[in-house]
Structure formats: structure tokens, C-alpha cells
Amino acid sequence: MLCRRKRVPAGSEGSSLRRCLSTVDLIALGVGSTLGAGVYVLAGEVAKTSSGPSIVLSFLIAAVVSALAGLCYAEFGARVPLAGSAYLYSYVTVGELWAFIAGWNLLLSYVIGTASVARAWSATFDQLLGKKMGKFLGAHTAMSSVGLAEHPDAFAAGLVVLLAGLLSFGVKESTTVNKAFTALNVLVLLFVTVSGFIKGDLNHWKLGEDDLPRAAACEAGNQSVANNMTSAFGVGGFMPYGFTGTLAGASTCFYAFVGFDCIATMGEEVRDPQRSIPIGIVLSLLVCFLAYFGVSAALTLMMPYYLLDTMSPLPVAFEYVGWSSAKHVVAVGSLCALTTSLLGSMFPMPRILYAMARDGLLFNPLAKVSRRQCPVVATLVSGGVAALLALLFDLRALVDMMSIGTLLAYSLVAGCVLLLRYRPGPSAQDTPVGKVPVVQVWWDHLVRPPLHPTPHSSAVVAWALTAVAALVCAVSWVSTAGLPCLRAGGAWCITALALPLLGILAAALLIRRQPQSRERASFTVPFLPFLPLLSITINSILMARLSAAAWLRYLLWMAIGFLIYFGYGIRHSTESRWPEGAAPRELLRSTAREVAPEPCLVNLPE
């Protein structure tokens, strides 16, 4: 029951949503959601404290890691062009329980992300007004309870309600607004990049260790302060904190690329999803990388990395080069970025709710669609919840919990790609060989794998992936808890890290030996199984770095979800209405011109 998989309907006539989005709409949505206000703040913080000028490499590494997850999403978006993203992909591949976990995680990520960005928009606008709103609300409506904000943020809540109303009006109209704000944001970032290269000084990437005390002494006023500050700024040069600092910066920059997955939730509203979704994901990640790369390079060229302001790096940098009036352009770009990021969080949230309600896992009224073919109830409900969070709660403690949900969804999609690509067709059977030991079966599949996927070869992949999941947990624990020992070169720590890594490599080679399905799609992940397994490993390490308090809050959220699933969803699931013995179609087919996969096949009794 918990492992029943979703049958994908034939053709697009099964969809209640309007197919009206183009490839450009998806690229704008992905860029707007991913390229948020972080580009105006994150570059200065990471460059000053972790990477120095090598932040450009940090963003490159983070972009490559994000692309691993992006490629997995792109393949599934081409194969299953329906609303739901990681929720739907898990439902089609591994079963209902994992699908609910993925969907519940996505809802967590999007609702906290929406509320957090709304409060950031309000704070940025208040900053332009001289903090008049904050002072007034703090004086008249202060709140002192644990977990609540200092005062209600009515402006942030009203903004979420306003955008929820816009989204409920229609998806095409909403994407038009999103494209306008995204274009303004990209133009501002282009202005910042060009200005930085014009006013920049390449010597800021070549500072020697001796330059740091003199420069710091000039700013601080005495040599003793400068000498004390030198070690905090590394040794100068392009990598002042070493390659480990560049990697530390990359782990922070990774979160700057979160958001592209919103494209996958729009599969049911795209005119040509098999073509548009892969192109939209890949190009949006490329545009975001170029923007982050350009802004971080310009920033570290305009002024020395150790003088960067961690809160408002771009206005301070423009003042440093004598262009203080440019800070107004930066403020406009920041508000545009926050607006597109807010829309990017609010677009996918109701579509996840709609998909789960349509499948019976959440309450049925959430699946109601308006005459304009928009999930209006899910849009208004999700917007109301996000507005309530933005109004009352202190969200800083919840952001790490949001990261757990996002990274787990990325890992689930990567694992689902492996299972899907090595799954046998509906008519595939194992060759009967009599009773043989289990070890012999595994050895045969390693030395003499079958020419086509069979249930046994698929089971080998599933068990190998399960082993990888356990080994990845070990790697994550050692790399986090044993980090001081690893830095000291402790032999047992290195051994404890090397053994599970070798196990992951062995499992990858075992999976590599198994036959892949010959079904074609308009886009497939290259270098299987190594890219998905690498994505799972990196995501798990990043999750292990999050705080214990974040994990406790996450477990509480999952407990609420399980109460809903086992109390309501498991009994109302639409998949439970299929005849006993009917099996889901084993492999999804798609071509570049198909709108949806072919009808699912069922095994009929003889």
C-alpha cells in the first residue's frame, strides 16, 4: 500500500490546468526565483569571510553542484510533464509514502521561503523610508513572545496576499509581471558588472600578505590593530584563505542557486514541456551563474575584499570608487530581485498543494480549479498561510529547516532518476535458472549482466542505491563530526571517511554494470550513475552541517505530515481505487513532440 505508484494519464486531456507557458516564461521564472536578493548581499559576505577574490570559483563550484540536481529535474520534467515536481517524480518511481514526504518537504520550503522573502522585501522598503514603519510598529504593536517577531509585519503579509490574488487571476498574467521585474533585475546586475570592470583594479586580486597590515592600518588608524586583523583576512592574493576557504564559500553559495526547481512544478501549464522544461532549467542556472560570477568579480575588483561590507556590499563599493549615486540603482534592483524571488516561491507552492489534493493525499477542496484554469483554492490557502507566517513569526530560525526540505527533495529526485533508468519494461521477466544462492545472483549480475533490464537487475540497482544511502550518512557524519580530526590528519578519521567512499564507488560500479532502459526521452542525465550519486552525496553532507535545532523542528513538521497522511491521505488516495492486481506502467516514454507520456499499461490476468 505504501509503495503503490502513480499511473500517468495519457495525453494532456487529463489536465485541468491551462497550457500557455513558453520556454522564455520558464527561463524568466527560474532566473527570477533563483537570482534573488542574495546576489546583492551574499557576494560581499562570502568574499570577506571565506573566499576573497576566489569567490568567483566558489560560485563556479556551487553552480556545478546545483547543475547535478538540475539535470535530474530536467530529465524527469521531460518524461513526466505534470504539476508536482519532486512529489510527482517520487510518486511515479518509488511509491506513495516517499512521494508524500517529498511533497510535504517542498511545501515546507516554499511556505517559509515565501514568508522570509516577504519580510526581507518589507525591511528593504522600510530602509528606503528611513525605518519609519519599523519604528511605528515597534512602538505600538510590540510582541515579546518566544518565536514571534519583534512586531507584526503587516506590510509583508499584505504583499503576500496581494501577490496571491494576482496568481489566482491567471498564470499567464503572473508570468508577464515576473518577466518585467526579472528583466529589470538582470539589467541592474549588468550595470553593476560593467561598472565594476570599468572602475575595478586588478591589483585587488594580487594583494600580498604585506599589503594587508598597511591597508588595514590606513583604515583603522594604528599599526597594532592592523597586525591583529591580518590573520583574520588570510594571506592575500587570489585565494587568501586557501582552497579550503574557497570550498567553504562554495557550500554557502550553493544555496544561492536554490529555486530552479520551481520550473518543474509548471509542467502541466507549459505548451511543449518535453522541450521547454530541460531548456528552462539549464539556461536559468547558466544565467544565474553568469550573474553571480559577474557581480562577485566586479565587487572584488572595485575594492579590496577585506574592506567589503557584509550587509550592503554594493552601495559601499560604489561609494569607494566615487559613484555613490549608483546606490539608488542598486536599491531598485534589490526590490526587483525580491519581487521575482517572492513570485518564484509563490508559483510552485499552490501547484504542489493542487497535485497532492488531486491525488487524494491532501484535502480535496485544494484541488479546485477556476474557470481560468488556475488552482485558485490552493493559491489562496497557501498565500494565507505564508502571509500569517510573515505577519507574526521570527523566520530566521526556520530558514535552516527549509534547507533540509529542499536538499532532501533534490536527493530523492536524483535517486528516482537512477531507479527509472534501470527499471525493466512491463513485459520484462527474469530467465528461470532454478534455485541459486543470493550471492550467486549478485555475482552473475556483476560479471555477466543481462542485455536488457530485468526485475533482478532492477532489484540490484535498488539495493545498491539503499547501500549508498547508508554509506552517504556515514560520510556525512564523519565529515561533520570528525572535521577537527580530519584537519589534524588523524589516521582513524581518514580511514573512517575513505571506507564508505570506497563503498559508494563500488556500488556505483555495480549499478553501472546493469543494463539501462532503451526508452528515449528528449533529455537524459549523462554519465549515469555517477552524477546522481554525486548529487546525493553532496546534498547529504550539506544537510549534516545544519544545526540539531533545525533537525528537531524538521522532525516536528514531518510528524504533522504523517498524521495527515495516515489519518486521511492513505484512505483517500486515488491510486487505491485501481483494481486489485493492476500494476503501474513500468517505464515512462516521451518524445520531443509529445505533451504527455503514453497510456500506462496494466498486467491483465491470464
XYZ file of C-alpha atoms in Angstrom, residues 64-606:
543
model
C 28.306 22.758 -10.985
C 26.888 21.067 -7.873
C 23.486 22.691 -8.452
C 23.601 21.585 -12.085
C 23.809 17.949 -10.897
C 20.387 18.307 -9.297
C 19.173 20.454 -12.188
C 19.951 17.742 -14.760
C 17.943 15.189 -12.763
C 14.980 17.567 -12.618
C 15.341 18.249 -16.353
C 15.087 14.552 -17.259
C 12.014 13.990 -15.124
C 10.438 17.192 -16.430
C 10.843 15.817 -19.950
C 9.391 12.403 -19.026
C 6.534 13.444 -16.709
C 5.141 16.828 -17.829
C 2.645 17.266 -14.989
C 2.354 19.502 -11.930
C 4.164 18.290 -8.836
C 7.960 18.430 -9.285
C 9.813 16.101 -6.869
C 6.498 14.942 -5.390
C 5.258 13.623 -8.735
C 8.627 12.151 -9.717
C 8.824 10.203 -6.456
C 5.203 9.055 -6.827
C 5.830 7.674 -10.307
C 9.089 5.954 -9.348
C 9.358 4.844 -5.713
C 5.856 4.996 -4.287
C 3.258 6.953 -2.392
C 4.891 7.331 1.020
C 8.127 8.760 -0.377
C 6.066 10.985 -2.668
C 4.164 12.407 0.301
C 7.467 13.033 2.127
C 8.837 14.863 -0.927
C 5.672 16.938 -1.356
C 5.471 17.803 2.344
C 9.132 18.888 2.247
C 8.501 21.087 -0.778
C 5.537 22.752 0.935
C 7.770 23.484 3.938
C 10.453 25.011 1.720
C 8.094 27.176 -0.297
C 5.948 28.493 2.562
C 8.962 29.502 4.690
C 10.742 30.860 1.617
C 7.716 32.980 0.698
C 7.316 34.410 4.199
C 11.066 35.072 4.563
C 11.339 36.925 1.235
C 8.215 38.957 2.040
C 9.759 40.128 5.321
C 13.023 40.934 3.504
C 11.051 42.992 0.936
C 9.351 44.873 3.760
C 12.664 45.502 5.552
C 14.350 46.752 2.357
C 11.472 49.114 1.585
C 11.465 50.309 5.202
C 15.195 51.002 4.907
C 14.499 53.329 1.973
C 11.916 55.143 4.130
C 14.362 55.608 6.992
C 12.906 52.714 9.058
C 9.745 54.686 9.809
C 7.428 51.646 9.520
C 9.539 49.537 11.861
C 9.760 52.264 14.490
C 5.996 52.912 14.394
C 5.018 49.226 14.616
C 7.651 48.563 17.282
C 6.284 51.367 19.424
C 2.587 50.455 19.105
C 2.393 46.683 18.447
C 5.486 45.165 20.052
C 5.443 41.388 20.708
C 7.735 39.699 23.234
C 6.775 36.012 22.993
C 9.366 33.379 22.112
C 9.333 32.502 18.413
C 7.375 35.602 17.396
C 8.781 38.614 15.603
C 9.531 41.880 17.411
C 6.372 43.349 15.902
C 3.745 42.269 13.339
C 4.841 42.938 9.767
C 1.556 43.947 8.184
C 3.299 45.226 5.057
C 4.894 41.809 4.353
C 1.619 39.990 4.981
C -0.275 42.390 2.726
C 2.295 41.908 -0.029
C 1.855 38.126 0.081
C -1.945 38.457 -0.035
C -1.693 40.879 -2.974
C 0.543 38.530 -4.981
C -1.654 35.545 -4.093
C -4.571 37.447 -5.603
C -2.509 38.133 -8.735
C -1.545 34.470 -9.052
C -5.144 33.323 -8.638
C -6.140 35.602 -11.518
C -4.124 33.578 -14.034
C -0.693 32.064 -14.633
C -0.010 33.863 -17.924
C -0.710 37.281 -16.440
C 1.504 36.472 -13.436
C 4.427 35.357 -15.593
C 4.185 38.612 -17.574
C 4.686 40.577 -14.360
C 7.516 38.229 -13.386
C 9.279 38.733 -16.741
C 9.157 42.520 -16.339
C 10.720 42.501 -12.862
C 13.275 39.845 -13.863
C 14.369 41.944 -16.854
C 14.865 44.997 -14.599
C 16.851 42.907 -12.111
C 19.126 41.492 -14.834
C 19.692 44.991 -16.280
C 20.734 46.316 -12.856
C 23.129 43.402 -12.350
C 24.546 44.002 -15.829
C 25.105 47.648 -14.866
C 26.877 46.550 -11.672
C 29.100 44.108 -13.564
C 30.104 46.573 -16.305
C 30.693 49.345 -13.744
C 32.890 47.050 -11.690
C 35.055 46.136 -14.651
C 35.361 49.820 -15.625
C 36.198 51.137 -12.150
C 37.914 47.998 -10.854
C 41.600 47.447 -10.189
C 43.144 44.048 -10.956
C 45.700 44.661 -8.198
C 42.931 43.962 -5.671
C 43.239 40.306 -6.734
C 47.013 40.377 -6.195
C 47.336 41.779 -2.683
C 50.326 40.366 -0.840
C 50.410 39.452 2.815
C 52.431 42.594 3.497
C 49.750 44.775 1.912
C 47.088 43.801 4.436
C 48.600 45.463 7.586
C 49.391 48.683 5.758
C 45.948 48.912 4.195
C 44.219 47.969 7.441
C 46.378 50.467 9.385
C 45.319 53.211 6.979
C 41.664 52.402 7.660
C 41.946 51.679 11.410
C 44.404 54.430 12.331
C 47.117 52.387 14.070
C 49.504 49.590 13.192
C 48.741 47.358 16.196
C 45.100 46.992 15.190
C 46.188 46.170 11.657
C 48.577 43.463 12.825
C 45.819 41.875 14.892
C 43.433 41.905 11.917
C 45.841 40.433 9.349
C 45.283 36.782 10.252
C 41.535 37.253 10.045
C 41.881 38.229 6.383
C 44.119 35.361 5.311
C 47.347 35.828 3.364
C 46.175 37.970 0.456
C 46.298 37.042 -3.216
C 43.507 35.441 -5.230
C 42.892 32.738 -2.578
C 43.664 34.491 0.718
C 42.027 31.747 2.806
C 43.399 28.864 0.728
C 41.445 26.358 -1.322
C 39.580 25.224 1.821
C 38.214 28.753 2.128
C 37.088 28.626 -1.487
C 35.278 25.341 -0.794
C 33.695 26.763 2.365
C 32.462 29.678 0.313
C 31.072 27.271 -2.291
C 28.989 25.468 0.345
C 27.396 28.813 1.248
C 26.998 29.896 -2.384
C 25.174 26.637 -3.162
C 22.025 27.984 -1.514
C 22.106 30.946 -3.896
C 21.134 28.541 -6.705
C 18.120 27.066 -4.922
C 14.921 27.947 -6.755
C 15.293 26.488 -10.246
C 13.103 23.529 -9.219
C 10.038 25.804 -9.429
C 10.225 25.272 -13.214
C 9.478 21.574 -12.757
C 6.233 22.348 -10.934
C 4.852 24.114 -14.020
C 4.968 21.061 -16.306
C 1.183 20.941 -16.631
C 0.974 24.548 -17.830
C 3.738 24.521 -20.481
C 2.901 24.263 -24.165
C 5.851 21.971 -25.025
C 7.071 20.605 -21.666
C 9.423 17.919 -23.019
C 11.478 20.598 -24.719
C 10.854 23.683 -22.586
C 11.474 22.267 -19.093
C 15.035 20.945 -19.710
C 15.983 24.102 -21.634
C 14.428 26.320 -18.964
C 16.285 24.629 -16.087
C 19.690 24.539 -17.795
C 19.553 28.090 -19.183
C 18.210 29.604 -15.950
C 21.101 28.049 -13.995
C 23.554 29.344 -16.622
C 22.152 32.884 -16.495
C 22.243 32.867 -12.686
C 25.846 31.653 -12.639
C 26.923 34.381 -15.075
C 25.149 36.993 -12.922
C 26.710 35.770 -9.673
C 30.121 35.438 -11.337
C 29.953 38.948 -12.824
C 28.746 40.679 -9.647
C 31.268 38.933 -7.384
C 34.138 39.670 -9.795
C 33.092 43.315 -10.087
C 32.752 43.662 -6.326
C 36.207 42.291 -5.516
C 37.769 44.369 -8.303
C 36.186 47.628 -7.107
C 37.580 47.395 -3.570
C 39.836 45.045 -1.549
C 37.979 42.012 -0.257
C 38.775 42.729 3.412
C 37.048 46.133 3.246
C 33.760 44.794 1.884
C 30.611 45.461 3.871
C 28.780 42.233 4.714
C 25.307 43.822 4.859
C 25.333 46.306 1.939
C 28.412 45.471 -0.145
C 27.358 47.066 -3.443
C 26.415 50.577 -2.159
C 29.630 50.697 -0.096
C 31.693 49.540 -3.086
C 30.208 52.251 -5.316
C 30.953 54.858 -2.659
C 34.525 53.531 -2.512
C 35.041 54.202 -6.240
C 33.252 57.567 -6.126
C 29.910 56.539 -7.653
C 27.729 56.928 -4.564
C 24.660 57.872 -6.633
C 24.635 54.329 -8.069
C 23.283 53.037 -4.749
C 19.802 54.123 -5.863
C 20.063 51.864 -8.909
C 21.153 49.041 -6.597
C 18.127 49.657 -4.351
C 15.765 49.387 -7.337
C 17.456 46.176 -8.454
C 17.235 44.732 -4.952
C 13.470 45.346 -4.776
C 13.004 43.823 -8.245
C 15.029 40.777 -7.183
C 12.950 40.363 -4.029
C 9.738 40.648 -6.038
C 10.746 37.964 -8.547
C 12.062 35.748 -5.759
C 8.734 36.124 -3.949
C 6.801 35.238 -7.090
C 9.170 32.301 -7.653
C 8.318 30.929 -4.212
C 4.582 31.511 -4.611
C 4.267 29.999 -8.096
C 5.099 26.368 -7.202
C 3.524 26.247 -3.720
C -0.139 26.014 -4.829
C 0.774 23.592 -7.626
C 2.255 21.141 -5.115
C -0.879 21.504 -2.973
C -3.074 21.038 -6.049
C -1.202 17.910 -7.198
C -1.323 16.286 -3.748
C -5.015 17.131 -3.291
C -5.872 15.845 -6.780
C -4.188 12.553 -5.874
C -6.202 12.367 -2.649
C -3.242 12.742 -0.264
C -4.423 16.162 0.945
C -7.915 17.559 1.331
C -9.987 17.522 -1.852
C -11.145 21.217 -1.911
C -7.488 22.218 -2.525
C -7.769 20.666 -5.995
C -10.490 23.092 -7.143
C -9.658 24.899 -10.394
C -11.133 28.226 -11.508
C -12.681 28.974 -14.881
C -9.330 30.472 -15.883
C -7.796 27.018 -15.259
C -5.828 28.120 -12.183
C -5.668 26.227 -8.825
C -7.410 29.081 -7.071
C -8.186 27.472 -3.689
C -4.648 26.116 -3.286
C -3.248 29.522 -4.266
C -5.339 31.429 -1.730
C -4.815 28.895 1.097
C -1.037 28.705 0.615
C -0.857 32.506 0.315
C -2.877 32.891 3.526
C -0.576 30.552 5.476
C 2.557 32.300 4.172
C 1.030 35.717 4.990
C 0.314 34.579 8.564
C 3.919 33.422 8.971
C 5.233 36.702 7.555
C 2.925 38.697 9.833
C 3.741 37.118 13.197
C 6.761 34.825 13.283
C 10.518 35.256 13.554
C 11.619 33.272 10.500
C 15.385 33.405 10.924
C 15.355 30.187 12.960
C 13.239 28.411 10.314
C 15.464 29.029 7.278
C 17.753 26.058 8.059
C 14.686 23.831 8.332
C 13.711 24.990 4.833
C 17.156 23.961 3.560
C 16.677 20.402 4.862
C 13.443 20.054 2.902
C 14.994 21.373 -0.316
C 18.131 19.220 -0.150
C 16.146 16.087 0.672
C 13.891 16.742 -2.342
C 16.989 17.109 -4.561
C 18.341 13.779 -3.289
C 15.016 11.998 -3.843
C 14.858 13.186 -7.453
C 18.440 12.035 -8.094
C 17.656 8.590 -6.681
C 14.443 8.388 -8.712
C 16.350 9.048 -11.930
C 18.545 6.031 -11.241
C 15.609 3.759 -10.460
C 13.702 4.914 -13.526
C 16.598 4.480 -15.957
C 17.338 0.930 -14.797
C 13.712 -0.206 -14.485
C 12.544 -3.051 -16.751
C 9.650 -2.751 -19.148
C 6.214 -4.109 -18.255
C 6.822 -7.381 -20.141
C 10.391 -7.996 -18.922
C 10.983 -11.216 -16.984
C 13.962 -12.952 -15.441
C 15.312 -16.059 -17.099
C 14.417 -19.012 -14.842
C 17.599 -20.620 -13.503
C 16.303 -22.691 -10.609
C 17.253 -22.157 -7.002
C 20.612 -20.402 -6.604
C 22.158 -18.557 -3.639
C 21.531 -14.815 -3.451
C 25.275 -14.149 -3.585
C 25.460 -16.086 -6.849
C 22.684 -13.913 -8.347
C 24.548 -10.731 -7.414
C 27.819 -12.111 -8.750
C 26.190 -13.059 -12.042
C 24.734 -9.573 -12.423
C 28.183 -8.108 -11.799
C 30.155 -10.403 -14.123
C 27.518 -11.240 -16.755
C 24.711 -8.683 -16.562
C 21.681 -9.276 -18.829
C 21.372 -7.417 -22.120
C 18.054 -5.802 -21.141
C 16.711 -4.633 -17.763
C 15.031 -7.402 -15.772
C 13.358 -7.449 -12.353
C 16.577 -8.911 -10.902
C 18.818 -6.230 -12.440
C 16.395 -3.551 -11.231
C 16.482 -5.069 -7.727
C 20.291 -4.982 -7.794
C 20.153 -1.247 -8.559
C 17.589 -0.634 -5.805
C 19.635 -2.484 -3.170
C 22.842 -0.779 -4.297
C 21.123 2.600 -4.005
C 19.935 1.677 -0.498
C 23.525 0.808 0.432
C 24.690 4.136 -0.995
C 22.136 5.963 1.178
C 23.541 4.284 4.323
C 27.155 4.937 3.281
C 26.377 8.561 2.466
C 25.015 9.017 6.001
C 28.311 7.692 7.340
C 30.319 10.041 5.117
C 28.177 12.991 6.191
C 28.612 12.185 9.882
C 32.392 11.721 9.638
C 32.903 14.840 7.515
C 30.924 16.921 10.020
C 31.572 15.479 13.478
C 35.138 14.444 12.671
C 36.170 17.631 10.867
C 38.754 18.731 13.510
C 40.296 15.256 13.416
C 40.408 15.290 9.598
C 42.136 18.674 9.611
C 44.684 17.319 12.083
C 45.338 14.343 9.783
C 44.110 11.673 12.203
C 44.543 8.224 10.685
C 41.288 6.755 12.040
C 39.272 9.733 10.760
C 40.749 9.435 7.285
C 40.091 5.681 7.317
C 36.514 6.199 8.544
C 35.953 8.599 5.641
C 37.748 6.567 2.981
C 35.959 3.259 3.618
C 32.388 4.486 2.982
C 33.620 6.478 -0.025
C 35.112 3.286 -1.467
C 31.803 1.545 -0.737
C 29.913 4.243 -2.648
C 32.313 3.843 -5.572
C 31.838 0.051 -5.558
C 28.045 0.472 -5.521
C 28.285 2.954 -8.394
C 30.319 0.482 -10.452
C 27.803 -2.271 -9.686
C 24.951 -0.040 -10.867
C 26.994 0.941 -13.925
C 27.231 -2.713 -14.961
C 23.454 -3.146 -15.102
C 21.567 -2.645 -18.388
C 19.726 0.633 -18.860
C 16.322 1.043 -20.379
C 16.367 1.855 -24.077
C 13.365 4.149 -23.810
C 14.198 7.577 -25.204
C 13.344 10.987 -23.816
C 14.017 14.477 -25.136
C 16.579 14.919 -22.345
C 18.505 12.388 -20.246
C 21.078 12.790 -17.479
C 24.600 11.977 -18.766
C 27.263 9.907 -17.001
C 24.901 7.623 -15.134
C 25.076 6.622 -12.327
C 27.906 8.874 -11.184
C 26.256 12.308 -11.485
C 23.091 11.426 -9.490
C 25.143 9.636 -6.806
C 27.496 12.613 -6.535
C 24.484 14.904 -6.146
C 23.063 12.690 -3.359
C 26.411 12.649 -1.538
C 26.914 16.421 -1.655
C 23.328 17.148 -0.626
C 23.658 14.806 2.359
C 26.899 16.437 3.507
C 25.254 19.862 3.336
C 22.262 18.581 5.340
C 24.578 17.166 8.007
C 26.109 20.616 8.502
C 22.788 22.080 9.652
C 22.058 22.524 13.356
C 20.403 19.999 15.653
C 17.677 22.549 16.436
C 16.816 22.750 12.731
C 16.553 18.959 12.568
C 14.243 18.871 15.614
C 11.916 21.433 14.023
C 12.018 19.469 10.790
C 11.068 16.238 12.556
C 8.131 18.047 14.185
C 6.965 19.202 10.758
C 7.253 15.650 9.398
C 5.276 14.292 12.386
C 2.413 16.641 11.493
C 2.631 15.455 7.891
C 2.495 11.782 8.844
C -0.599 12.422 10.973
C -2.317 13.887 7.900
C -1.144 11.100 5.589
C -2.019 8.132 7.819
C -5.195 9.800 9.068
C -6.525 10.980 5.713
C -4.328 10.542 2.636
C -3.726 6.797 2.759
C -7.501 6.134 2.703
C -8.425 8.756 0.094
C -5.577 8.186 -2.351
C -6.826 7.940 -5.940
C -4.348 5.106 -6.548
C -6.227 2.958 -4.027
C -9.223 2.918 -6.378
C -7.452 0.875 -9.064
C -8.478 -2.775 -9.417
C -6.560 -5.267 -7.309
C -3.623 -6.654 -9.280
C -3.328 -3.696 -11.638
C 0.294 -2.621 -11.889
C 1.619 0.798 -12.791
C 3.305 1.277 -16.019
C 6.962 0.411 -15.528
C 8.649 2.970 -17.710
C 7.661 6.359 -18.967
C 8.063 7.173 -22.621
C 8.291 10.588 -24.144
C 9.477 12.256 -27.298
C 10.205 15.855 -28.053
C 6.762 16.330 -29.561
C 4.631 14.503 -27.016
C 2.673 16.502 -24.499
C 2.412 13.627 -22.015
C 3.596 10.020 -21.757
C 1.761 7.176 -23.424
C -1.040 5.412 -21.543
C 0.077 3.273 -18.658
C -0.125 -0.451 -19.221
C -1.627 -2.921 -16.790
C -0.972 -6.597 -16.398
C -4.177 -8.433 -17.190
C -4.859 -11.791 -15.620
C -4.437 -14.695 -17.977
